[in-house]
Amino acid sequence: QVQLVESGGGLVQAGGSLRLSCAASGGTFSSYSMAWFRQAPGKERELVAVISGSGAATIYSNYMKGRVTISRDNAKSTVNLQMNSPNGEDTAVYSCGAGRRFGTNSDRYDYWGQGTQVTVSS
């Protein structure tokens, strides 16, 4: 069983920057692909970025590419999401997921954190 705890959310000004972190415990962290998804009110959960267990492979959603960077530190069992130049459409609950299979479908991720709210103000 893997436990995930996100942090770093909050209120950020449009055009600023934000760094989200997800701390994992209870499993061999490097054996899990990690992903960030987000869900805005009234919308479906959507992919932000994923990273393989080794960190060698990453995938970004088209609408986030160039504005976010996903990274991981396997020694610390953490995965981070650096978000630059956010806008109002980035307001959502951001959740990290862990799964054995690498991919962009949320069904591949078996464990989820509780999520952290990101609110972008204009």
Coordinates of N, CA, C and O in Angstrom, one line a residue:
Q1 N 0.8 -1.2 0.0 CA 0.0 0.0 0.0 C 0.9 1.2 0.0 O 1.8 1.4 0.8
V2 N 0.6 2.1 -0.9 CA 1.3 3.4 -1.0 C 0.5 4.5 -0.6 O -0.7 4.7 -0.9
Q3 N 1.0 5.4 0.3 CA 0.4 6.6 0.7 C 1.0 7.8 0.0 O 2.3 7.9 0.0
L4 N 0.2 8.7 -0.4 CA 0.7 9.9 -1.1 C 0.1 11.1 -0.4 O -1.1 11.2 -0.1
V5 N 0.9 12.1 -0.2 CA 0.5 13.4 0.4 C 1.0 14.5 -0.5 O 2.3 14.7 -0.6
E6 N 0.1 15.3 -1.0 CA 0.5 16.5 -1.8 C 0.6 17.7 -0.9 O 0.0 17.8 0.1
S7 N 1.5 18.6 -1.4 CA 1.6 19.9 -0.7 C 2.0 21.0 -1.7 O 2.4 20.6 -2.9
G8 N 1.9 22.2 -1.3 CA 2.4 23.3 -2.2 C 1.3 24.0 -2.9 O 1.6 25.0 -3.6
G9 N 0.1 23.6 -2.7 CA -1.0 24.3 -3.4 C -1.3 25.6 -2.7 O -0.8 25.9 -1.6
G10 N -2.2 26.4 -3.2 CA -2.6 27.6 -2.6 C -3.0 28.7 -3.7 O -3.4 28.3 -4.8
L11 N -2.9 29.9 -3.3 CA -3.3 31.0 -4.2 C -2.1 31.5 -4.9 O -1.1 31.8 -4.2
V12 N -2.1 31.6 -6.2 CA -1.0 32.1 -7.0 C -1.5 33.1 -8.0 O -2.6 33.0 -8.5
Q13 N -0.7 34.1 -8.2 CA -1.1 35.1 -9.2 C -0.8 34.6 -10.6 O 0.1 33.9 -10.9
A14 N -1.7 35.0 -11.5 CA -1.5 34.6 -12.9 C -0.1 35.2 -13.4 O 0.2 36.3 -13.0
G15 N 0.6 34.3 -14.1 CA 1.9 34.7 -14.5 C 3.0 34.4 -13.5 O 4.2 34.6 -13.8
G16 N 2.7 34.0 -12.3 CA 3.7 33.7 -11.3 C 4.2 32.3 -11.5 O 4.3 31.7 -12.6
S17 N 4.5 31.6 -10.4 CA 5.0 30.2 -10.4 C 4.6 29.5 -9.2 O 4.3 30.1 -8.1
L18 N 4.6 28.2 -9.3 CA 4.1 27.4 -8.1 C 4.8 26.0 -8.2 O 5.0 25.5 -9.3
R19 N 5.2 25.5 -7.1 CA 5.8 24.2 -7.0 C 5.0 23.3 -6.1 O 4.8 23.5 -5.0
L20 N 4.5 22.2 -6.7 CA 3.7 21.2 -6.0 C 4.6 20.0 -5.7 O 5.5 19.7 -6.5
S21 N 4.4 19.4 -4.5 CA 5.2 18.2 -4.2 C 4.3 17.1 -3.7 O 3.2 17.4 -3.2
C22 N 4.7 15.9 -3.9 CA 4.0 14.7 -3.5 C 5.0 13.8 -2.8 O 5.9 13.4 -3.4
A23 N 4.7 13.5 -1.6 CA 5.6 12.6 -0.8 C 4.9 11.2 -0.7 O 3.7 11.1 -0.4
A24 N 5.7 10.2 -1.0 CA 5.2 8.9 -1.0 C 5.8 8.1 0.2 O 6.9 8.3 0.6
S25 N 5.0 7.1 0.6 CA 5.5 6.2 1.6 C 4.8 4.9 1.5 O 3.7 4.8 0.9
G26 N 5.4 3.8 2.0 CA 4.8 2.5 2.0 C 5.1 1.6 0.8 O 4.5 0.5 0.7
G27 N 6.0 2.0 -0.1 CA 6.3 1.1 -1.2 C 7.7 1.5 -1.7 O 8.4 2.3 -1.2
T28 N 8.1 0.7 -2.7 CA 9.4 1.0 -3.4 C 9.1 2.1 -4.4 O 8.7 1.8 -5.5
F29 N 9.5 3.3 -4.0 CA 9.1 4.4 -4.8 C 9.5 4.3 -6.3 O 8.8 4.6 -7.2
S30 N 10.7 3.9 -6.5 CA 11.3 3.9 -7.8 C 10.6 2.9 -8.8 O 10.8 2.9 -10.0
S31 N 9.8 2.0 -8.2 CA 9.1 1.0 -9.0 C 7.8 1.5 -9.5 O 7.1 0.8 -10.3
Y32 N 7.4 2.7 -9.2 CA 6.2 3.3 -9.5 C 6.3 4.5 -10.5 O 7.2 5.4 -10.3
S33 N 5.5 4.4 -11.6 CA 5.4 5.6 -12.4 C 4.5 6.6 -11.5 O 3.6 6.2 -10.8
M34 N 4.8 7.9 -11.7 CA 4.0 8.9 -11.0 C 3.4 9.9 -11.9 O 4.0 10.2 -13.0
A35 N 2.3 10.4 -11.5 CA 1.5 11.3 -12.4 C 0.9 12.4 -11.6 O 0.6 12.2 -10.4
W36 N 0.7 13.5 -12.3 CA -0.1 14.6 -11.7 C -1.3 14.7 -12.7 O -1.2 14.8 -13.9
F37 N -2.5 14.7 -12.0 CA -3.7 15.0 -12.7 C -4.4 16.2 -12.0 O -4.0 16.5 -10.9
R38 N -5.3 16.8 -12.7 CA -6.1 17.8 -12.0 C -7.5 17.7 -12.4 O -7.9 17.1 -13.4
Q39 N -8.3 18.3 -11.5 CA -9.8 18.4 -11.8 C -10.3 19.7 -11.3 O -10.2 20.1 -10.1
A40 N -10.9 20.4 -12.3 CA -11.6 21.7 -12.0 C -13.1 21.4 -11.7 O -13.6 20.4 -12.1
P41 N -13.7 22.3 -11.0 CA -15.2 22.1 -10.7 C -16.0 21.9 -12.0 O -15.8 22.7 -13.0
G42 N -16.8 20.9 -12.0 CA -17.6 20.6 -13.1 C -16.9 20.0 -14.3 O -17.6 19.8 -15.4
K43 N -15.7 19.7 -14.2 CA -14.9 19.1 -15.3 C -14.4 17.7 -14.9 O -14.2 17.4 -13.7
E44 N -14.0 17.0 -15.9 CA -13.4 15.7 -15.6 C -11.9 15.8 -15.2 O -11.3 16.8 -15.6
R45 N -11.5 14.8 -14.6 CA -10.0 14.7 -14.2 C -9.2 14.7 -15.5 O -9.6 14.0 -16.5
E46 N -8.1 15.4 -15.6 CA -7.3 15.5 -16.8 C -5.9 15.4 -16.4 O -5.4 15.8 -15.4
L47 N -5.1 14.9 -17.4 CA -3.7 14.7 -17.2 C -2.9 16.0 -17.2 O -3.3 16.9 -17.9
V48 N -1.9 16.1 -16.3 CA -1.0 17.2 -16.3 C 0.3 16.7 -16.8 O 0.9 17.2 -17.8
A49 N 0.9 15.7 -16.2 CA 2.2 15.2 -16.5 C 2.4 13.8 -15.8 O 1.9 13.6 -14.8
V50 N 3.3 13.0 -16.5 CA 3.6 11.7 -15.9 C 5.1 11.5 -16.0 O 5.8 12.1 -16.9
I51 N 5.7 10.7 -15.1 CA 7.1 10.4 -15.1 C 7.3 9.0 -14.8 O 6.7 8.4 -13.9
S52 N 8.3 8.3 -15.5 CA 8.5 6.9 -15.2 C 9.3 6.7 -13.9 O 9.7 7.7 -13.3
G53 N 9.4 5.5 -13.5 CA 10.0 5.2 -12.2 C 11.4 5.7 -12.1 O 11.9 6.1 -11.0
S54 N 12.2 5.5 -13.2 CA 13.6 6.0 -13.2 C 13.7 7.5 -13.4 O 14.7 8.1 -13.1
G55 N 12.6 8.1 -13.9 CA 12.7 9.5 -14.2 C 13.1 9.8 -15.6 O 13.2 10.9 -16.0
A56 N 13.4 8.7 -16.4 CA 14.0 8.9 -17.7 C 13.0 9.3 -18.7 O 13.3 9.9 -19.7
A57 N 11.7 9.0 -18.5 CA 10.7 9.3 -19.4 C 9.6 10.2 -18.8 O 9.2 9.9 -17.7
T58 N 9.1 11.1 -19.6 CA 8.1 12.0 -19.1 C 7.1 12.3 -20.3 O 7.5 12.2 -21.4
I59 N 5.9 12.5 -19.9 CA 4.8 12.9 -20.8 C 4.1 14.1 -20.3 O 3.7 14.1 -19.1
Y60 N 3.8 15.1 -21.1 CA 3.1 16.3 -20.7 C 1.8 16.4 -21.5 O 1.8 16.1 -22.7
S61 N 0.8 16.9 -20.9 CA -0.4 17.2 -21.7 C -0.1 18.4 -22.6 O 0.7 19.2 -22.3
N62 N -0.8 18.4 -23.7 CA -0.5 19.5 -24.7 C -0.8 20.8 -24.2 O -0.1 21.8 -24.5
Y63 N -1.8 21.0 -23.3 CA -2.1 22.3 -22.8 C -1.2 22.7 -21.7 O -1.3 23.9 -21.3
M64 N -0.4 21.8 -21.1 CA 0.5 22.2 -20.1 C 1.9 22.2 -20.5 O 2.8 22.8 -19.8
K65 N 2.2 21.6 -21.7 CA 3.6 21.5 -22.1 C 4.2 22.9 -22.3 O 3.6 23.8 -22.8
G66 N 5.4 23.0 -21.7 CA 6.1 24.2 -21.8 C 5.9 25.1 -20.6 O 6.6 26.1 -20.3
R67 N 4.9 24.8 -19.8 CA 4.6 25.6 -18.6 C 4.8 24.8 -17.3 O 4.8 25.4 -16.2
V68 N 4.9 23.5 -17.4 CA 5.2 22.7 -16.2 C 6.3 21.7 -16.5 O 6.6 21.4 -17.6
T69 N 7.0 21.4 -15.4 CA 8.0 20.4 -15.4 C 7.8 19.4 -14.2 O 7.7 19.8 -13.1
I70 N 7.8 18.1 -14.6 CA 7.7 17.1 -13.6 C 9.0 16.5 -13.3 O 9.8 16.3 -14.2
S71 N 9.3 16.3 -12.0 CA 10.6 15.7 -11.7 C 10.4 14.8 -10.4 O 9.4 14.9 -9.8
R72 N 11.3 13.9 -10.2 CA 11.2 13.1 -9.0 C 12.6 12.9 -8.4 O 13.6 13.0 -9.0
D73 N 12.5 12.6 -7.1 CA 13.7 12.3 -6.3 C 13.5 11.0 -5.6 O 12.8 10.9 -4.6
N74 N 14.0 9.9 -6.2 CA 13.7 8.6 -5.7 C 14.4 8.4 -4.3 O 13.9 7.6 -3.5
A75 N 15.4 9.1 -4.0 CA 16.1 8.9 -2.7 C 15.2 9.5 -1.6 O 15.2 9.1 -0.5
K76 N 14.4 10.5 -2.0 CA 13.5 11.2 -1.0 C 12.0 10.7 -1.2 O 11.1 11.2 -0.4
S77 N 11.8 9.9 -2.2 CA 10.4 9.4 -2.5 C 9.4 10.6 -2.7 O 8.3 10.6 -2.1
T78 N 9.9 11.5 -3.5 CA 9.0 12.6 -3.8 C 8.9 12.9 -5.3 O 9.9 12.6 -6.1
V79 N 7.8 13.4 -5.7 CA 7.7 13.9 -7.1 C 7.2 15.3 -7.1 O 6.4 15.7 -6.2
N80 N 7.7 16.1 -7.9 CA 7.4 17.5 -7.9 C 6.8 18.0 -9.3 O 7.0 17.4 -10.3
L81 N 6.1 19.1 -9.2 CA 5.5 19.7 -10.4 C 5.8 21.2 -10.3 O 5.2 21.8 -9.4
Q82 N 6.6 21.7 -11.1 CA 6.9 23.1 -11.2 C 6.0 23.7 -12.3 O 6.0 23.2 -13.4
M83 N 5.2 24.7 -11.9 CA 4.2 25.3 -12.8 C 4.6 26.7 -13.0 O 4.7 27.5 -12.0
N84 N 4.8 27.2 -14.2 CA 5.1 28.5 -14.5 C 4.0 29.2 -15.3 O 3.3 28.5 -16.1
S85 N 3.9 30.5 -15.1 CA 2.9 31.3 -15.9 C 1.5 30.7 -15.8 O 0.9 30.5 -16.9
P86 N 1.0 30.3 -14.7 CA -0.3 29.8 -14.6 C -1.4 30.8 -15.0 O -1.1 32.1 -14.9
N87 N -2.5 30.4 -15.4 CA -3.6 31.3 -15.7 C -4.9 30.7 -15.0 O -4.8 29.7 -14.4
G88 N -6.0 31.5 -15.2 CA -7.2 31.1 -14.5 C -7.7 29.7 -14.8 O -8.3 29.0 -14.0
E89 N -7.4 29.2 -16.0 CA -7.9 27.9 -16.4 C -7.1 26.8 -15.7 O -7.5 25.6 -15.7
D90 N -6.0 27.2 -15.0 CA -5.2 26.2 -14.3 C -5.8 26.0 -12.8 O -5.3 25.1 -12.1
T91 N -6.8 26.7 -12.5 CA -7.4 26.6 -11.1 C -8.1 25.2 -11.1 O -8.9 24.9 -11.9
A92 N -7.6 24.4 -10.1 CA -8.1 23.0 -10.0 C -7.6 22.4 -8.7 O -6.7 22.9 -8.1
V93 N -8.1 21.2 -8.4 CA -7.4 20.4 -7.4 C -6.4 19.5 -8.2 O -6.8 18.8 -9.1
Y94 N -5.2 19.5 -7.7 CA -4.1 18.8 -8.3 C -3.8 17.5 -7.4 O -3.6 17.7 -6.2
S95 N -3.8 16.4 -8.1 CA -3.6 15.1 -7.3 C -2.4 14.3 -8.0 O -2.3 14.3 -9.2
C96 N -1.7 13.7 -7.1 CA -0.6 12.8 -7.6 C -1.1 11.4 -7.5 O -1.8 11.0 -6.6
G97 N -0.7 10.6 -8.5 CA -1.0 9.2 -8.5 C 0.2 8.3 -8.7 O 1.2 8.8 -9.3
A98 N 0.2 7.1 -8.2 CA 1.3 6.1 -8.3 C 0.7 4.9 -9.0 O -0.3 4.4 -8.6
G99 N 1.5 4.3 -9.9 CA 1.1 3.1 -10.6 C 2.2 2.3 -11.1 O 3.3 2.9 -11.4
R100 N 2.0 1.0 -11.3 CA 3.1 0.2 -11.9 C 3.3 0.4 -13.3 O 4.3 0.0 -13.9
R101 N 2.2 0.9 -14.0 CA 2.3 1.0 -15.5 C 2.4 2.5 -15.9 O 1.7 3.3 -15.4
F102 N 3.3 2.7 -16.8 CA 3.6 4.1 -17.3 C 2.5 4.4 -18.3 O 2.3 3.6 -19.3
G103 N 1.9 5.6 -18.2 CA 1.0 6.0 -19.3 C 0.2 7.2 -18.9 O 0.3 7.7 -17.7
T104 N -0.7 7.6 -19.8 CA -1.4 8.9 -19.5 C -2.9 8.7 -19.1 O -3.5 9.6 -18.7
N105 N -3.3 7.4 -19.0 CA -4.6 7.1 -18.5 C -4.7 7.0 -17.0 O -3.8 6.3 -16.4
S106 N -5.6 7.7 -16.4 CA -5.6 7.7 -14.9 C -5.9 6.3 -14.4 O -5.6 6.0 -13.2
D107 N -6.5 5.4 -15.2 CA -6.7 4.0 -14.7 C -5.4 3.3 -14.4 O -5.5 2.2 -13.8
R108 N -4.3 3.8 -14.9 CA -3.0 3.1 -14.7 C -2.5 3.4 -13.3 O -1.5 2.7 -12.9
Y109 N -3.1 4.3 -12.6 CA -2.6 4.7 -11.3 C -3.5 4.2 -10.2 O -4.7 4.5 -10.2
D110 N -2.9 3.4 -9.3 CA -3.7 2.7 -8.3 C -3.8 3.4 -7.0 O -4.7 3.2 -6.2
Y111 N -2.9 4.3 -6.8 CA -2.9 5.1 -5.5 C -2.9 6.5 -5.8 O -2.3 7.0 -6.7
W112 N -3.7 7.2 -4.9 CA -3.9 8.7 -5.1 C -3.8 9.4 -3.8 O -4.1 8.9 -2.7
G113 N -3.3 10.6 -3.9 CA -3.3 11.5 -2.7 C -4.6 12.2 -2.6 O -5.5 12.0 -3.4
Q114 N -4.7 13.0 -1.6 CA -6.0 13.7 -1.3 C -6.2 14.9 -2.2 O -7.3 15.4 -2.3
G115 N -5.1 15.3 -2.8 CA -5.2 16.5 -3.7 C -4.9 17.8 -3.0 O -5.0 17.9 -1.8
T116 N -4.4 18.8 -3.7 CA -4.1 20.1 -3.2 C -4.7 21.1 -4.1 O -4.6 21.0 -5.4
Q117 N -5.4 22.1 -3.6 CA -6.1 23.1 -4.3 C -5.1 24.2 -4.8 O -4.3 24.7 -4.1
V118 N -5.2 24.4 -6.1 CA -4.5 25.5 -6.7 C -5.5 26.5 -7.3 O -6.3 26.2 -8.1
T119 N -5.4 27.8 -6.8 CA -6.3 28.8 -7.3 C -5.4 29.9 -7.9 O -4.5 30.5 -7.2
V120 N -5.7 30.2 -9.2 CA -4.9 31.2 -9.9 C -5.8 32.5 -9.9 O -6.9 32.5 -10.4
S121 N -5.2 33.6 -9.4 CA -5.9 34.9 -9.4 C -5.4 35.8 -10.5 O -4.2 35.8 -10.8
S122 N -6.3 36.5 -11.1 CA -5.9 37.4 -12.2 C -5.6 38.8 -11.6 O -5.9 39.2 -10.5

